[in-house]
Short mmCIF file of C-alpha atoms and ligand atoms in Angstrom, two decimals:
data_model
loop_
_atom_site.label_atom_id
_atom_site.label_comp_id
_atom_site.label_asym_id
_atom_site.label_seq_id
_atom_site.Cartn_x
_atom_site.Cartn_y
_atom_site.Cartn_z
CA MET A 972 -0.72 0.58 3.15
CA ALA A 973 2.31 -0.87 2.05
CA SER A 974 4.43 -3.32 -0.60
CA VAL A 975 5.30 -6.52 0.56
CA VAL A 976 8.83 -7.88 -0.88
CA LEU A 977 10.07 -11.67 -1.02
CA GLN A 978 14.11 -12.44 -1.97
CA HIS A 979 15.16 -15.92 -1.85
CA VAL A 980 12.00 -17.27 0.32
CA THR A 981 12.81 -20.80 1.68
CA LYS A 982 11.55 -22.86 3.53
CA ARG A 983 12.56 -26.22 4.58
CA TYR A 984 11.45 -28.78 7.34
CA GLY A 985 13.74 -31.22 7.89
CA ASN A 986 14.53 -32.53 3.78
CA VAL A 987 11.67 -31.25 3.27
CA GLU A 988 11.67 -28.03 0.67
CA ALA A 989 8.51 -26.62 0.87
CA VAL A 990 9.23 -23.60 -0.17
CA HIS A 991 12.42 -23.06 -2.43
CA ASP A 992 12.92 -19.26 -3.57
CA VAL A 993 9.99 -17.43 -4.19
CA ASN A 994 11.34 -13.84 -5.16
CA LEU A 995 7.82 -11.01 -5.35
CA ASP A 996 7.43 -8.08 -5.36
CA ILE A 997 4.04 -7.69 -4.10
CA ARG A 998 2.69 -3.53 -4.98
CA ASP A 999 1.35 -1.28 -2.54
CA GLN A 1000 -2.63 -1.49 -3.10
CA GLU A 1001 -2.41 -4.81 -5.63
CA PHE A 1002 -4.10 -7.74 -4.80
CA LEU A 1003 -2.43 -10.89 -5.59
CA VAL A 1004 -3.22 -14.47 -5.58
CA PHE A 1005 -1.79 -17.91 -4.65
CA LEU A 1006 -2.13 -20.62 -6.44
CA GLY A 1007 -1.99 -24.55 -6.34
CA PRO A 1008 -3.19 -27.44 -5.17
CA SER A 1009 -3.17 -28.43 -1.59
CA GLY A 1010 0.87 -29.08 0.37
CA CYS A 1011 2.31 -27.39 -3.14
CA GLY A 1012 3.05 -23.88 -0.05
CA LYS A 1013 0.87 -21.56 -0.17
CA THR A 1014 -0.01 -21.11 3.96
CA THR A 1015 2.90 -22.06 4.73
CA THR A 1016 4.16 -18.95 2.13
CA LEU A 1017 1.74 -16.74 3.79
CA ARG A 1018 2.96 -17.99 7.59
CA MET A 1019 5.99 -16.52 6.56
CA VAL A 1020 4.82 -12.98 5.60
CA ALA A 1021 3.20 -12.98 8.77
CA GLY A 1022 5.76 -14.19 11.26
CA LEU A 1023 4.11 -17.22 12.41
CA GLU A 1024 6.70 -19.27 10.60
CA GLU A 1025 11.31 -19.30 10.57
CA LEU A 1026 12.72 -18.24 7.63
CA SER A 1027 15.47 -21.15 6.12
CA GLY A 1028 16.79 -18.94 3.86
CA GLY A 1029 15.67 -15.08 2.12
CA ASP A 1030 14.46 -12.33 3.44
CA ILE A 1031 10.66 -10.45 3.60
CA PHE A 1032 10.34 -6.37 3.57
CA ILE A 1033 7.19 -4.65 4.59
CA GLY A 1034 7.24 -1.24 2.91
CA ASP A 1035 10.76 -0.35 3.33
CA GLU A 1036 11.80 -2.62 6.52
CA ASN A 1037 12.77 -5.99 6.20
CA VAL A 1038 11.02 -8.12 8.72
CA SER A 1039 12.30 -11.19 8.36
CA GLN A 1040 13.56 -11.13 12.33
CA LYS A 1041 10.22 -9.41 13.70
CA PRO A 1042 7.49 -10.73 15.34
CA PRO A 1043 4.02 -11.31 14.39
CA LYS A 1044 2.69 -8.06 16.30
CA ASP A 1045 5.17 -6.08 15.02
CA ARG A 1046 4.89 -6.64 10.87
CA ASP A 1047 1.94 -4.03 11.61
CA ILE A 1048 -0.60 -7.19 8.80
CA ALA A 1049 -3.26 -8.16 9.72
CA MET A 1050 -4.76 -12.23 9.30
CA VAL A 1051 -7.75 -13.54 8.28
CA PHE A 1052 -8.88 -17.08 8.65
CA GLN A 1053 -11.28 -19.36 7.30
CA ASN A 1054 -12.30 -20.52 11.29
CA TYR A 1055 -13.11 -17.40 11.74
CA ALA A 1056 -13.03 -16.69 15.99
CA LEU A 1057 -15.88 -14.26 17.06
CA TYR A 1058 -15.69 -13.78 20.86
CA PRO A 1059 -19.45 -15.57 21.10
CA HIS A 1060 -20.36 -13.08 24.47
CA MET A 1061 -19.13 -9.99 23.17
CA THR A 1062 -21.44 -7.90 20.80
CA VAL A 1063 -20.47 -6.39 17.32
CA TYR A 1064 -19.02 -3.81 18.59
CA GLU A 1065 -16.86 -5.15 20.83
CA ASN A 1066 -15.83 -7.82 18.99
CA MET A 1067 -14.57 -4.81 16.38
CA ALA A 1068 -13.28 -2.74 19.14
CA PHE A 1069 -11.28 -5.69 20.75
CA GLY A 1070 -8.00 -6.29 19.60
CA LEU A 1071 -7.78 -2.36 19.63
CA LYS A 1072 -8.52 -2.30 22.59
CA LEU A 1073 -5.72 -4.61 24.20
CA ARG A 1074 -3.55 -2.00 21.97
CA LYS A 1075 -4.93 1.43 24.60
CA THR A 1076 -5.42 2.62 21.43
CA PRO A 1077 -8.18 5.98 23.08
CA LYS A 1078 -11.82 5.26 22.83
CA SER A 1079 -12.96 7.69 20.46
CA GLU A 1080 -10.21 6.65 18.45
CA ILE A 1081 -11.88 2.78 18.69
CA ASP A 1082 -15.36 3.82 18.01
CA ARG A 1083 -14.39 6.22 14.85
CA ARG A 1084 -12.50 3.09 13.14
CA VAL A 1085 -15.43 0.47 14.40
CA LYS A 1086 -18.03 2.63 12.80
CA GLU A 1087 -16.19 3.80 9.50
CA ALA A 1088 -15.61 -0.42 9.66
CA ALA A 1089 -18.97 -1.20 9.73
CA GLU A 1090 -19.95 0.76 7.50
CA ILE A 1091 -18.37 -0.45 4.62
CA LEU A 1092 -18.78 -3.95 5.73
CA GLY A 1093 -22.75 -2.74 6.00
CA LEU A 1094 -23.15 -3.84 9.62
CA GLY A 1095 -24.02 -0.22 10.76
CA GLN A 1096 -27.37 -2.01 11.84
CA LEU A 1097 -25.39 -5.26 13.51
CA LEU A 1098 -23.16 -3.18 16.06
CA SER A 1099 -25.41 -4.48 19.23
CA ARG A 1100 -25.71 -8.19 18.49
CA LYS A 1101 -24.37 -11.23 19.76
CA PRO A 1102 -22.99 -13.60 16.83
CA LYS A 1103 -25.46 -15.17 17.11
CA GLU A 1104 -27.58 -13.42 16.26
CA LEU A 1105 -25.67 -13.30 12.97
CA SER A 1106 -25.51 -15.30 9.17
CA GLY A 1107 -22.56 -17.34 8.97
CA GLY A 1108 -21.73 -14.17 5.96
CA GLN A 1109 -22.45 -11.89 8.77
CA ARG A 1110 -20.36 -13.23 10.50
CA GLN A 1111 -17.46 -13.87 8.43
CA ARG A 1112 -18.03 -9.92 8.17
CA VAL A 1113 -17.06 -8.72 11.36
CA ALA A 1114 -13.90 -10.68 11.43
CA LEU A 1115 -12.91 -8.95 8.65
CA GLY A 1116 -14.28 -5.87 10.71
CA ARG A 1117 -12.13 -7.13 12.74
CA ALA A 1118 -8.77 -6.89 10.85
CA ILE A 1119 -10.04 -3.92 8.63
CA VAL A 1120 -10.19 -1.15 12.40
CA ARG A 1121 -6.43 -2.11 12.88
CA GLU A 1122 -5.31 -0.38 9.55
CA PRO A 1123 -2.83 -2.25 8.87
CA LYS A 1124 -0.75 -2.65 5.68
CA ALA A 1125 -1.92 -5.49 4.49
CA PHE A 1126 -4.16 -8.16 4.17
CA LEU A 1127 -3.13 -12.10 4.60
CA MET A 1128 -6.08 -13.78 3.66
CA ASP A 1129 -5.74 -18.18 4.21
CA GLU A 1130 -8.71 -18.97 2.25
CA PRO A 1131 -11.55 -16.99 3.78
CA LEU A 1132 -14.35 -18.21 2.13
CA SER A 1133 -13.86 -21.67 2.60
CA ASN A 1134 -16.41 -22.27 4.47
CA LEU A 1135 -19.24 -20.37 3.24
CA ASP A 1136 -21.75 -22.72 0.90
CA ALA A 1137 -21.47 -21.65 -2.67
CA LYS A 1138 -23.98 -18.47 -2.97
CA LEU A 1139 -22.59 -17.40 -0.43
CA ARG A 1140 -19.29 -17.74 -1.88
CA THR A 1141 -19.90 -16.27 -4.92
CA GLN A 1142 -21.36 -12.88 -3.05
CA THR A 1143 -18.46 -12.65 -1.25
CA ARG A 1144 -16.48 -12.63 -3.50
CA VAL A 1145 -17.35 -9.82 -5.10
CA GLU A 1146 -18.09 -8.05 -1.29
CA LEU A 1147 -14.39 -8.30 -0.83
CA LYS A 1148 -12.85 -6.91 -4.08
CA ASN A 1149 -15.34 -4.31 -3.33
CA LEU A 1150 -13.68 -3.69 -0.51
CA HIS A 1151 -10.29 -4.32 -1.59
CA ARG A 1152 -10.51 -1.33 -3.88
CA ARG A 1153 -12.49 0.85 -1.39
CA LEU A 1154 -9.83 0.30 1.26
CA GLY A 1155 -7.13 0.61 -1.47
CA ALA A 1156 -5.56 -1.97 0.24
CA THR A 1157 -2.58 -4.67 -0.31
CA ILE A 1158 -3.92 -7.90 -0.28
CA ILE A 1159 -2.56 -11.50 -0.39
CA TYR A 1160 -4.31 -14.00 -1.04
CA VAL A 1161 -4.29 -18.09 -0.18
CA THR A 1162 -6.70 -20.12 -2.57
CA HIS A 1163 -6.53 -24.08 -4.56
CA ASP A 1164 -9.55 -22.05 -5.51
CA GLN A 1165 -9.32 -21.48 -9.45
CA THR A 1166 -12.43 -19.14 -9.80
CA GLU A 1167 -11.88 -17.19 -6.89
CA ALA A 1168 -7.85 -16.37 -7.85
CA MET A 1169 -9.45 -15.96 -11.75
CA THR A 1170 -11.80 -12.88 -10.47
CA MET A 1171 -10.59 -11.31 -7.42
CA GLY A 1172 -6.25 -11.23 -7.54
CA THR A 1173 -4.85 -8.17 -9.80
CA ARG A 1174 -1.68 -10.47 -9.82
CA ILE A 1175 -2.22 -14.32 -9.80
CA VAL A 1176 0.48 -16.27 -8.84
CA VAL A 1177 0.48 -20.36 -9.16
CA MET A 1178 2.56 -22.42 -7.35
CA ARG A 1179 3.14 -26.56 -7.76
CA ASP A 1180 5.46 -28.48 -5.05
CA GLY A 1181 6.97 -25.03 -3.33
CA VAL A 1182 8.09 -23.33 -7.12
CA VAL A 1183 6.47 -20.12 -8.49
CA GLN A 1184 5.74 -21.69 -11.51
CA GLN A 1185 3.60 -18.33 -13.18
CA VAL A 1186 3.00 -15.56 -12.23
CA ASP A 1187 0.69 -12.95 -14.22
CA THR A 1188 -2.63 -11.70 -13.94
CA PRO A 1189 -6.02 -13.19 -14.46
CA ASP A 1190 -6.27 -12.68 -18.45
CA GLY A 1191 -2.71 -13.57 -19.29
CA ILE A 1192 -3.08 -16.39 -16.92
CA TYR A 1193 -6.18 -16.83 -18.95
CA ASN A 1194 -4.25 -16.92 -22.38
CA ASN A 1195 -0.98 -18.45 -21.85
CA PRO A 1196 -2.07 -20.99 -19.26
P1 ADP B 1153 -0.33 -25.74 0.68
O1 ADP B 1153 -0.95 -24.61 1.58
O2 ADP B 1153 0.37 -24.86 -0.59
O3 ADP B 1153 -1.58 -26.38 0.78
P2 ADP B 1153 1.43 -26.22 3.23
O4 ADP B 1153 2.24 -24.18 3.05
O5 ADP B 1153 0.52 -26.45 4.15
O6 ADP B 1153 1.06 -26.07 1.22
O7 ADP B 1153 2.51 -27.44 2.49
C1 ADP B 1153 3.93 -27.24 2.12
C2 ADP B 1153 4.66 -28.32 2.18
O8 ADP B 1153 5.65 -28.30 3.97
C3 ADP B 1153 3.81 -30.04 2.87
O9 ADP B 1153 4.36 -30.33 1.78
C4 ADP B 1153 3.47 -29.42 4.05
O10 ADP B 1153 3.40 -31.12 4.41
C5 ADP B 1153 5.16 -29.23 4.93
N1 ADP B 1153 4.70 -29.37 6.10
C6 ADP B 1153 3.35 -27.58 5.97
N2 ADP B 1153 4.18 -27.17 7.46
C7 ADP B 1153 4.71 -28.60 8.37
C8 ADP B 1153 5.04 -28.36 9.60
N3 ADP B 1153 4.53 -27.61 9.97
N4 ADP B 1153 6.14 -30.18 9.51
C9 ADP B 1153 6.42 -30.73 8.30
N5 ADP B 1153 6.20 -30.19 7.00
C10 ADP B 1153 4.65 -29.59 6.94
P1 ADP B 1154 -16.01 -0.05 27.55
O1 ADP B 1154 -16.51 -1.51 26.84
O2 ADP B 1154 -14.55 0.53 27.83
O3 ADP B 1154 -17.98 -0.44 28.66
P2 ADP B 1154 -19.24 0.16 25.84
O4 ADP B 1154 -19.42 -0.36 25.84
O5 ADP B 1154 -19.91 1.76 27.16
O6 ADP B 1154 -17.78 0.61 26.43
O7 ADP B 1154 -19.55 1.88 25.05
C1 ADP B 1154 -18.17 2.98 24.48
C2 ADP B 1154 -18.42 3.33 23.55
O8 ADP B 1154 -18.75 2.66 22.03
C3 ADP B 1154 -19.94 3.73 23.11
O9 ADP B 1154 -20.44 5.58 24.05
C4 ADP B 1154 -20.56 3.91 21.73
O10 ADP B 1154 -20.28 4.98 21.13
C5 ADP B 1154 -19.44 2.73 21.40
N1 ADP B 1154 -20.84 1.47 21.77
C6 ADP B 1154 -20.40 0.59 22.67
N2 ADP B 1154 -21.23 0.50 21.45
C7 ADP B 1154 -22.04 0.16 21.22
C8 ADP B 1154 -23.09 -0.27 19.85
N3 ADP B 1154 -23.64 -1.60 20.18
N4 ADP B 1154 -23.44 0.39 18.70
C9 ADP B 1154 -22.88 2.36 18.84
N5 ADP B 1154 -21.72 1.79 19.18
C10 ADP B 1154 -21.42 1.61 20.48
#
């Protein structure tokens, strides 16, 4: 995994400054949460880290490398969305293996990574199932599995729990936190849900109107809201 650094990151859409001069040093293995109301610039910031949105100003580093000009596929990061589209005709195994196959990863290596991720996610017994034979939570885990097998430098997650019902959301929160520990992963996570931010984040970035207002641990935010 790797650190992710944002220096003077700015995004303008016409006259609107969606993100203004964001400076952040996201450490290796950190679970960093962007928290703020709808429209404050969280998703735009995440998309710039992913390379899905050009910067209007500033630079982004992943590890020691300036990736500001690099296309998404050369950034070595994995994005997990709320609308986890699995391939319906493929099994769980094939869904997880597909991206690696496209990258021409050797079969034995694919097999090792898929089985390891499945083990971590508790999907070991479900590898031959099709998505329609899974629960919502299991499908969510397959989507995570697809990201994990790529062994990325960082995971980017945009409201990944928002489609789940309350009970499953609580459960998945705990699972994600455990997963973070177990993988030693760098995770950048976007949410408007304060409880999600406080229970999962190692640090929280509070955004409003495109500006970072506060960066602190959950304890720090709790004591100094
Ligand atoms: P959040 O993720 O916090 O809800 P966004 O990053 O999606 O916020 O949006 C930040 C601001 O940028 C909003 O005012 C939004 O309307 C604007 N915005 C986002 N994407 C575009 C776009 N493609 N074109 C114009 N304005 C955009
Ligand atoms: P291909 O998609 O190239 O035809 P296969 O589907 O035959 O490849 O699978 C290749 C390897 O992937 C198998 O040897 C096996 O180790 C593993 N594999 C595929 N499906 C499963 C599954 N449901 N459970 C466990 N391992 C699987």
